[in-house]
Amino acid sequence: VFFLVVAATHMVSAGSCLAALALAISVMAMPYGWVLRVAVVLVAALVLVKHRGNIQRIIRGEENKLW
């Protein structure tokens, strides 16, 4: 997911956020234990919180691109 999003958008932050969301959704869809599910959701939430400035810049169209 990360590489596909970065290739399409040229933004690492978009790739990071969507990869974290995809991982959380994938883990929730599989029969893993609750400890792993909680841990993955918390890590995905942390990624989104740490990238909130980047997300705001993406929405405004001001986020830097790789190329």
Backbone as JSON, one array per atom type, in Angstrom:
{
  "sequence": "VFFLVVAATHMVSAGSCLAALALAISVMAMPYGWVLRVAVVLVAALVLVKHRGNIQRIIRGEENKLW",
  "N": [[0.83, -1.19, 0.0], [1.89, 1.26, 0.86], [3.96, 1.85, -1.07], [2.48, 1.94, -3.44], [0.74, 4.11, -2.99], [2.59, 6.2, -2.6], [3.81, 6.18, -5.12], [1.65, 6.96, -6.68], [0.81, 9.44, -5.59], [3.07, 10.83, -4.91], [3.7, 11.52, -2.33], [5.06, 10.9, 0.75], [3.93, 11.01, 3.3], [1.19, 10.6, 2.82], [1.3, 7.97, 1.91], [2.24, 6.7, 4.24], [0.14, 7.14, 6.09], [-2.09, 5.9, 4.82], [-1.12, 3.3, 4.57], [-0.92, 2.56, 7.26], [-3.62, 2.64, 7.98], [-4.61, 0.66, 6.25], [-3.28, -1.59, 7.24], [-4.4, -1.76, 9.83], [-7.1, -2.24, 9.18], [-6.83, -4.65, 7.8], [-5.85, -6.38, 9.82], [-7.98, -6.33, 11.57], [-9.85, -7.67, 10.05], [-8.97, -10.24, 9.98], [-8.6, -13.39, 11.78], [-7.18, -12.7, 14.3], [-5.81, -12.43, 17.65], [-7.11, -10.44, 20.39], [-5.21, -8.82, 21.6], [-3.2, -8.31, 19.68], [-4.81, -7.02, 17.79], [-5.64, -4.7, 19.18], [-3.14, -3.52, 19.65], [-2.24, -2.99, 17.02], [-4.23, -1.23, 16.09], [-3.84, 0.89, 17.89], [-1.22, 1.68, 17.17], [-1.67, 2.44, 14.5], [-3.42, 4.57, 14.96], [-1.67, 6.26, 16.31], [0.16, 6.83, 14.25], [-1.51, 8.32, 12.55], [-2.15, 10.49, 14.23], [0.4, 11.62, 14.62], [0.85, 12.46, 12.04], [-0.96, 14.47, 11.58], [-0.62, 17.2, 10.94], [0.52, 16.96, 8.41], [-1.62, 15.74, 7.1], [-3.5, 17.79, 7.15], [-2.16, 19.64, 5.49], [-2.19, 18.16, 3.12], [-4.92, 18.13, 2.55], [-5.3, 20.86, 2.11], [-3.8, 21.1, -0.13], [-1.11, 21.69, 0.01], [0.99, 20.09, 0.69], [4.34, 18.91, 0.56], [5.89, 17.3, -2.22], [7.61, 14.36, -3.4], [8.63, 14.36, -6.0]],
  "CA": [[0.0, 0.0, 0.0], [2.75, 2.43, 0.97], [4.63, 2.16, -2.33], [1.47, 2.3, -4.43], [0.26, 5.47, -2.7], [3.69, 7.13, -2.87], [3.97, 6.24, -6.57], [0.5, 7.67, -7.26], [0.65, 10.81, -5.08], [4.41, 11.41, -4.67], [3.73, 12.01, -0.95], [5.37, 9.85, 1.72], [2.98, 11.08, 4.41], [-0.05, 9.94, 2.38], [1.59, 6.55, 1.92], [2.33, 6.23, 5.62], [-1.19, 7.14, 6.7], [-2.94, 4.89, 4.21], [-0.58, 1.99, 4.91], [-1.31, 2.29, 8.64], [-5.05, 2.32, 7.96], [-4.78, -0.64, 5.59], [-2.84, -2.63, 8.17], [-5.41, -1.89, 10.89], [-8.29, -2.87, 8.6], [-6.48, -6.05, 7.5], [-5.75, -7.13, 11.07], [-9.33, -6.48, 12.12], [-10.6, -8.61, 9.22], [-8.42, -11.59, 10.15], [-8.88, -13.95, 13.11], [-6.09, -12.52, 15.26], [-6.23, -12.2, 19.03], [-7.47, -9.06, 20.71], [-4.01, -8.05, 21.96], [-2.62, -7.83, 18.43], [-5.74, -6.06, 17.19], [-5.56, -3.44, 19.93], [-1.82, -2.94, 19.41], [-2.18, -2.46, 15.66], [-5.11, -0.06, 16.01], [-3.16, 1.97, 18.6], [-0.1, 2.15, 16.35], [-2.25, 3.16, 13.36], [-3.91, 5.85, 15.48], [-0.49, 7.08, 16.59], [0.66, 7.31, 12.95], [-2.41, 9.38, 12.09], [-1.99, 11.65, 15.11], [1.7, 12.23, 14.33], [0.8, 13.02, 10.69], [-2.13, 15.34, 11.41], [-0.2, 18.39, 10.21], [0.67, 16.56, 7.01], [-2.97, 15.5, 6.58], [-4.09, 19.11, 6.91], [-1.52, 20.19, 4.29], [-2.69, 17.4, 1.96], [-6.28, 18.63, 2.29], [-5.17, 22.21, 1.56], [-3.02, 21.03, -1.36], [0.18, 22.33, 0.27], [1.99, 19.11, 1.14], [5.48, 18.73, -0.34], [5.94, 16.04, -2.96], [8.96, 13.87, -3.64], [9.04, 14.83, -7.32]],
  "C": [[0.87, 1.25, 0.0], [3.34, 2.81, -0.38], [3.64, 2.55, -3.42], [1.0, 3.74, -4.23], [1.35, 6.5, -2.99], [3.89, 7.27, -4.38], [2.85, 7.07, -7.21], [0.46, 9.14, -6.85], [1.96, 11.57, -4.94], [4.54, 11.99, -3.26], [3.95, 10.84, 0.01], [4.36, 9.84, 2.86], [1.65, 10.42, 4.05], [0.14, 8.43, 2.38], [1.63, 5.97, 3.31], [0.96, 6.12, 6.27], [-2.07, 6.04, 6.13], [-2.42, 3.47, 4.47], [-0.96, 1.6, 6.34], [-2.79, 1.91, 8.71], [-5.3, 0.95, 7.34], [-4.37, -1.79, 6.51], [-3.88, -2.85, 9.27], [-6.66, -2.6, 10.36], [-8.02, -4.35, 8.33], [-6.44, -6.9, 8.77], [-7.14, -7.35, 11.68], [-10.15, -7.51, 11.34], [-10.13, -10.06, 9.39], [-8.66, -12.08, 11.58], [-7.69, -13.89, 14.07], [-6.65, -12.27, 16.65], [-6.44, -10.71, 19.31], [-6.25, -8.22, 21.04], [-3.36, -7.48, 20.7], [-3.51, -6.79, 17.78], [-5.65, -4.7, 17.88], [-4.22, -2.75, 19.65], [-1.74, -2.3, 18.02], [-3.06, -1.22, 15.51], [-4.47, 1.12, 16.74], [-1.99, 2.53, 17.8], [-0.62, 2.93, 15.14], [-2.78, 4.52, 13.8], [-2.74, 6.79, 15.76], [0.1, 7.65, 15.29], [-0.2, 8.47, 12.46], [-2.28, 10.64, 12.93], [-0.67, 12.37, 14.79], [1.71, 12.91, 12.95], [-0.33, 14.03, 10.51], [-1.79, 16.65, 10.7], [-0.06, 18.11, 8.72], [-0.7, 16.35, 6.36], [-3.64, 16.83, 6.28], [-3.48, 19.77, 5.67], [-1.97, 19.47, 3.03], [-4.06, 17.93, 1.57], [-6.22, 20.01, 1.64], [-4.39, 22.23, 0.24], [-1.64, 21.64, -1.22], [1.28, 21.36, 0.67], [3.09, 18.96, 0.09], [5.43, 17.35, -0.99], [7.39, 15.65, -3.2], [9.49, 14.35, -4.99], [7.88, 15.42, -8.06]]
}
